[in-house]
Amino acid sequence: MSFTNHIKLPWRTSWQVSGELRETLFWPCQSPPARAILLMIPGNPGLADFYIDFCTSIHTEFNSLDIICVSHLGHTRFSDNRGLVYRNQKTHSLDEQVENMICVFDKVCEEYKGKKVFLCAHSVGCYFAQQICEQREERVQRVFSLFPAIESIGLTPRGRQLWFMFQPGVRHTVAAVVDMIRWIFPIRVIHKMANLSQNLNADNSHLVVDKMLHGSCVNSVLSMAADEIRKIGTLNEDFYKQWGHKFVMYYGRNDNWVPIECFKKMKRVNTGGKVVLCENNISHAFVTSQSEEMALVMTEMLKDELHCELG
């Protein structure tokens, strides 16, 4: 038996892409060589670890599928390939994040020449996928957009509630308070405080504390959110009329980031693709508690597109 068979998935590494070091998770296919690759693009806050259960559940259903998931730049602290903690102190704009994600996609295509390349994106990650498809449409086999936050985010119920958090003075204050908390309290106390959260399970709350609860990371998360509100405006209807056939789009019924009106509009605009409304009461933030349920849906959608050829 190969040594790699004893290593728990996903494999964890840091990946140099266009001058930026990216935290990367990798699920190699069960029966090499891979016949297709799925690139998972997170939403905001953009921590790849949130998608481990989701991607692992999908991976177990296909023998010839590789999966890669990358965290957003500057949104997390992680160990580089030498085991040293990497601190990206730079705050990246939404445009810079998208540009580097396109570079990630290019590297994936270079590595998997002749193979099918699929994108799976969540929330604002769907805006990234849209930008990739706009610039590299000939290389994209299919895009699976889950709860796609791709229009007028600032006008949504959650956008209206949280917009003040994204303003420069507020987010810098929040980041400073986070650093102060880490300086004042022992880490075990911060973990206990995080465990009181109603929205995260124990594993995810520990991830947030260890990898994201740092001033520079918090500022990056909130800064990108501000960019999302400022730059993601009306739906690019012309794009989806032309390239919608490449998309499978999954909307929630009670989504405060992507209201039901967005589904109805996309249903009218994208007549060539698949625009689906959730029947399983899965929430926008499925990674916090419904990863396996969402993975079942995603697996069926992927099988429909592949006609089980990767099974």
Coordinates of C-alpha atoms in Angstrom, one line a residue:
M1 CA 0.0 0.0 0.0
S2 CA 1.3 3.4 -0.9
F3 CA 2.4 5.8 1.9
T4 CA 0.0 8.4 0.5
N5 CA -2.9 6.1 1.3
H6 CA -2.2 6.7 4.9
I7 CA -2.3 10.5 4.7
K8 CA -5.7 12.0 5.6
L9 CA -7.1 14.2 2.9
P10 CA -6.9 17.0 2.0
W11 CA -3.3 17.5 1.4
R12 CA -2.3 21.0 2.6
T13 CA 0.3 23.2 0.9
S14 CA 1.2 26.8 0.1
W15 CA 1.2 27.7 -3.6
Q16 CA 3.1 30.5 -5.2
V17 CA 0.9 32.1 -7.8
S18 CA 1.9 35.3 -9.6
G19 CA 4.0 36.5 -6.7
E20 CA 1.5 35.7 -4.0
L21 CA 1.6 32.7 -1.6
R22 CA -1.8 31.0 -1.4
E23 CA -3.1 28.6 1.2
T24 CA -4.1 25.5 -0.9
L25 CA -6.0 22.3 -0.1
F26 CA -5.8 19.4 -2.5
W27 CA -7.8 16.2 -2.9
P28 CA -6.0 13.9 -5.4
C29 CA -8.2 11.5 -7.3
Q30 CA -8.7 7.9 -6.1
S31 CA -7.8 6.3 -9.4
P32 CA -5.0 8.3 -11.1
P33 CA -4.6 9.9 -13.5
A34 CA -7.4 12.4 -13.0
R35 CA -9.8 12.9 -15.9
A36 CA -11.1 16.2 -14.5
I37 CA -10.4 18.9 -12.0
L38 CA -12.8 20.9 -9.8
L39 CA -11.5 24.3 -8.5
M40 CA -13.4 25.4 -5.4
I41 CA -13.7 29.2 -5.0
P42 CA -14.8 30.3 -1.5
G43 CA -17.0 33.1 -0.6
N44 CA -16.0 35.8 1.9
P45 CA -14.4 35.3 4.5
G46 CA -12.7 33.0 2.1
L47 CA -11.1 30.3 4.4
A48 CA -10.5 27.1 2.4
D49 CA -10.8 25.0 5.6
F50 CA -14.5 25.8 5.8
Y51 CA -15.0 23.7 2.7
I52 CA -13.2 20.6 3.8
D53 CA -16.3 18.6 4.7
F54 CA -18.0 19.8 1.5
C55 CA -15.2 18.9 -0.8
T56 CA -14.3 15.6 0.9
S57 CA -17.9 14.4 0.6
I58 CA -17.8 15.2 -3.2
H59 CA -14.4 13.7 -3.6
T60 CA -15.5 10.3 -2.2
E61 CA -18.1 10.0 -5.0
F62 CA -15.7 10.2 -7.9
N63 CA -12.7 8.1 -8.7
S64 CA -11.1 10.3 -11.3
L65 CA -11.7 13.8 -10.0
D66 CA -9.0 16.1 -8.4
I67 CA -10.2 18.9 -6.2
I68 CA -8.4 22.1 -5.4
C69 CA -9.5 24.8 -2.9
V70 CA -7.6 28.0 -2.2
S71 CA -8.1 30.6 0.5
H72 CA -8.4 34.3 -0.4
L73 CA -5.3 36.3 -0.2
G74 CA -4.6 37.8 3.2
H75 CA -7.7 36.4 4.8
T76 CA -6.0 33.7 6.9
R77 CA -2.7 32.9 8.5
F78 CA -1.2 29.5 7.5
S79 CA 2.0 27.6 7.5
D80 CA 4.2 27.7 4.4
N81 CA 5.9 24.6 3.0
R82 CA 8.7 25.0 5.6
G83 CA 6.3 25.0 8.4
L84 CA 6.7 28.7 9.2
V85 CA 3.6 30.8 9.8
Y86 CA 3.0 33.1 6.8
R87 CA 1.5 36.5 7.6
N88 CA 0.3 38.4 4.5
Q89 CA 0.0 41.9 5.9
K90 CA -1.2 43.4 2.6
T91 CA -4.9 44.3 2.1
H92 CA -5.9 43.1 -1.4
S93 CA -8.7 44.8 -3.3
L94 CA -11.5 42.7 -4.9
D95 CA -9.9 43.3 -8.3
E96 CA -6.6 42.1 -7.1
Q97 CA -8.2 39.0 -5.6
V98 CA -10.0 38.2 -8.8
E99 CA -6.9 38.8 -10.9
N100 CA -4.9 36.4 -8.8
M101 CA -7.7 33.8 -8.9
I102 CA -7.6 34.0 -12.7
C103 CA -3.9 33.2 -12.4
V104 CA -4.7 30.2 -10.2
F105 CA -7.2 29.1 -12.9
D106 CA -4.5 29.5 -15.6
K107 CA -2.1 27.4 -13.6
V108 CA -4.7 24.7 -13.1
C109 CA -5.4 24.6 -16.9
E110 CA -1.7 24.4 -17.6
E111 CA -1.3 21.5 -15.3
Y112 CA -4.4 19.7 -16.5
K113 CA -4.1 20.2 -20.3
G114 CA -6.7 18.2 -22.2
K115 CA -8.7 17.6 -19.0
K116 CA -12.1 19.0 -18.1
V117 CA -11.9 22.0 -15.7
F118 CA -14.9 22.7 -13.6
L119 CA -15.4 25.7 -11.3
C120 CA -17.5 25.4 -8.1
A121 CA -18.0 28.8 -6.4
H122 CA -19.9 29.9 -3.3
S123 CA -21.5 33.3 -2.6
V124 CA -19.2 36.1 -3.8
G125 CA -16.9 33.4 -5.2
C126 CA -19.5 33.2 -8.0
Y127 CA -18.5 36.7 -9.0
F128 CA -14.9 35.4 -9.3
A129 CA -16.1 32.5 -11.4
Q130 CA -18.0 34.9 -13.6
Q131 CA -14.9 37.0 -14.2
I132 CA -12.9 33.9 -15.0
C133 CA -15.5 32.7 -17.5
E134 CA -15.6 36.2 -19.1
Q135 CA -11.9 36.1 -19.7
R136 CA -11.2 32.3 -20.2
E137 CA -14.6 31.0 -21.4
E138 CA -13.0 28.6 -23.8
R139 CA -11.2 26.8 -21.0
V140 CA -14.2 26.5 -18.6
Q141 CA -16.2 23.3 -18.9
R142 CA -18.9 24.2 -16.4
V143 CA -19.5 26.6 -13.5
F144 CA -21.5 25.5 -10.5
S145 CA -22.6 28.7 -8.7
L146 CA -23.9 28.1 -5.2
F147 CA -26.0 30.9 -3.7
P148 CA -24.4 33.4 -6.2
A149 CA -23.8 36.9 -4.8
I150 CA -23.3 38.5 -8.1
E151 CA -25.5 41.6 -8.1
S152 CA -26.2 44.6 -5.9
I153 CA -24.8 43.1 -2.7
G154 CA -25.2 46.4 -0.8
L155 CA -28.9 46.5 -1.5
T156 CA -29.6 43.0 0.0
P157 CA -31.0 42.7 3.5
R158 CA -27.7 41.5 5.0
G159 CA -25.8 44.1 3.0
R160 CA -27.9 46.9 4.4
Q161 CA -27.5 45.5 7.9
L162 CA -23.7 45.2 7.8
W163 CA -22.6 48.0 5.5
F164 CA -21.3 50.2 8.4
M165 CA -18.9 47.4 9.5
F166 CA -17.1 47.7 6.1
Q167 CA -16.4 51.4 6.4
P168 CA -12.6 52.3 6.8
G169 CA -12.8 53.8 10.3
V170 CA -15.0 51.0 11.6
R171 CA -13.1 48.1 10.1
H172 CA -9.7 49.5 11.2
T173 CA -11.1 49.8 14.8
V174 CA -12.5 46.3 14.7
A175 CA -9.1 45.0 13.5
A176 CA -7.3 46.9 16.3
V177 CA -9.7 45.5 18.9
V178 CA -9.1 41.9 17.6
D179 CA -5.3 42.4 18.0
M180 CA -5.9 43.8 21.5
I181 CA -8.0 40.8 22.5
R182 CA -5.3 38.4 21.3
W183 CA -2.7 40.4 23.3
I184 CA -4.8 40.5 26.5
F185 CA -6.4 37.1 26.7
P186 CA -4.8 33.6 26.6
I187 CA -5.7 31.7 23.5
R188 CA -7.7 29.1 25.5
V189 CA -10.0 31.9 26.8
I190 CA -10.5 33.2 23.3
H191 CA -11.4 29.7 22.2
K192 CA -14.0 29.4 25.0
M193 CA -15.5 32.7 24.0
A194 CA -15.7 31.7 20.4
N195 CA -17.4 28.4 21.3
L196 CA -20.3 30.5 22.6
S197 CA -21.1 31.4 19.0
Q198 CA -24.5 30.3 17.8
N199 CA -23.4 30.2 14.1
L200 CA -20.3 28.0 14.2
N201 CA -19.6 24.5 15.5
A202 CA -16.6 24.0 17.8
D203 CA -14.2 23.0 14.9
N204 CA -15.1 26.1 12.8
S205 CA -14.9 28.5 15.8
H206 CA -11.4 27.2 16.5
L207 CA -10.5 27.7 12.8
V208 CA -11.7 31.3 13.0
V209 CA -9.7 32.0 16.2
D210 CA -6.5 30.4 15.0
K211 CA -6.4 31.4 11.4
M212 CA -8.6 34.5 10.9
L213 CA -8.9 36.3 14.2
H214 CA -5.9 38.5 13.5
G215 CA -6.1 42.2 12.9
S216 CA -4.7 42.1 9.4
C217 CA -6.9 39.2 8.4
V218 CA -10.1 40.8 9.8
N219 CA -9.2 44.1 8.0
S220 CA -8.7 42.2 4.7
V221 CA -12.1 40.4 5.0
L222 CA -14.0 43.6 5.8
S223 CA -12.1 45.5 3.1
M224 CA -13.0 43.0 0.4
A225 CA -16.6 43.1 1.6
A226 CA -16.6 46.9 1.2
D227 CA -15.3 46.4 -2.3
E228 CA -18.0 43.9 -3.0
I229 CA -20.7 46.5 -2.1
R230 CA -19.0 49.2 -4.1
K231 CA -18.1 47.3 -7.2
I232 CA -20.7 44.5 -7.7
G233 CA -23.7 46.4 -9.0
T234 CA -26.4 45.4 -11.5
L235 CA -26.5 41.9 -13.0
N236 CA -24.4 41.5 -16.1
E237 CA -27.4 40.2 -18.1
D238 CA -25.6 40.3 -21.5
F239 CA -22.9 37.9 -20.1
Y240 CA -25.4 35.4 -18.9
K241 CA -27.5 35.6 -22.1
Q242 CA -24.3 34.7 -24.0
W243 CA -22.5 32.3 -21.7
G244 CA -25.3 31.2 -19.3
H245 CA -25.2 27.7 -20.9
K246 CA -22.0 27.0 -19.0
F247 CA -23.6 27.7 -15.6
V248 CA -25.5 25.6 -13.1
M249 CA -26.8 28.1 -10.6
Y250 CA -28.3 27.1 -7.2
Y251 CA -30.3 29.6 -5.2
G252 CA -31.7 29.6 -1.7
R253 CA -35.3 30.2 -0.8
N254 CA -34.6 32.4 2.3
D255 CA -31.3 34.0 1.5
N256 CA -30.6 37.5 2.9
W257 CA -27.5 37.9 0.7
V258 CA -29.2 36.6 -2.5
P259 CA -32.9 37.3 -2.3
I260 CA -35.5 35.3 -4.2
E261 CA -35.8 38.1 -6.7
C262 CA -32.3 37.3 -7.9
F263 CA -33.4 33.8 -8.7
K264 CA -36.4 35.0 -10.6
K265 CA -34.4 37.5 -12.6
M266 CA -31.7 34.9 -13.4
K267 CA -34.4 32.4 -14.4
R268 CA -35.6 35.0 -17.0
V269 CA -32.1 36.0 -18.2
N270 CA -30.2 32.7 -18.3
T271 CA -32.4 30.5 -20.5
G272 CA -29.5 28.4 -21.7
G273 CA -28.2 27.2 -18.4
K274 CA -29.7 25.5 -15.3
V275 CA -31.1 27.8 -12.7
V276 CA -32.3 25.9 -9.6
L277 CA -34.1 26.9 -6.5
C278 CA -33.2 25.0 -3.3
E279 CA -35.7 22.4 -2.2
N280 CA -33.7 21.2 0.9
N281 CA -33.8 24.3 3.2
I282 CA -30.0 24.7 2.8
S283 CA -28.7 28.1 4.1
H284 CA -26.4 30.5 2.3
A285 CA -23.7 29.8 5.0
F286 CA -24.0 26.0 4.4
V287 CA -20.3 25.5 5.3
T288 CA -21.1 26.2 9.0
S289 CA -23.5 23.3 9.5
Q290 CA -24.8 21.8 6.2
S291 CA -21.8 20.8 4.3
E292 CA -22.8 17.2 3.7
E293 CA -26.3 18.2 2.6
M294 CA -25.0 20.7 0.1
A295 CA -22.4 18.1 -1.0
L296 CA -25.1 15.7 -1.9
V297 CA -26.8 18.3 -4.1
M298 CA -23.5 19.3 -5.7
T299 CA -22.6 15.6 -6.3
E300 CA -25.9 15.0 -8.2
M301 CA -25.5 18.2 -10.2
L302 CA -21.9 17.1 -11.1
K303 CA -23.0 13.6 -12.0
D304 CA -25.7 15.1 -14.3
E305 CA -23.1 17.1 -16.1
L306 CA -20.6 14.3 -16.3
H307 CA -23.1 11.5 -17.1
C308 CA -21.3 9.6 -14.4
E309 CA -18.1 9.3 -16.6
L310 CA -15.8 10.0 -13.6
G311 CA -17.4 7.4 -11.4

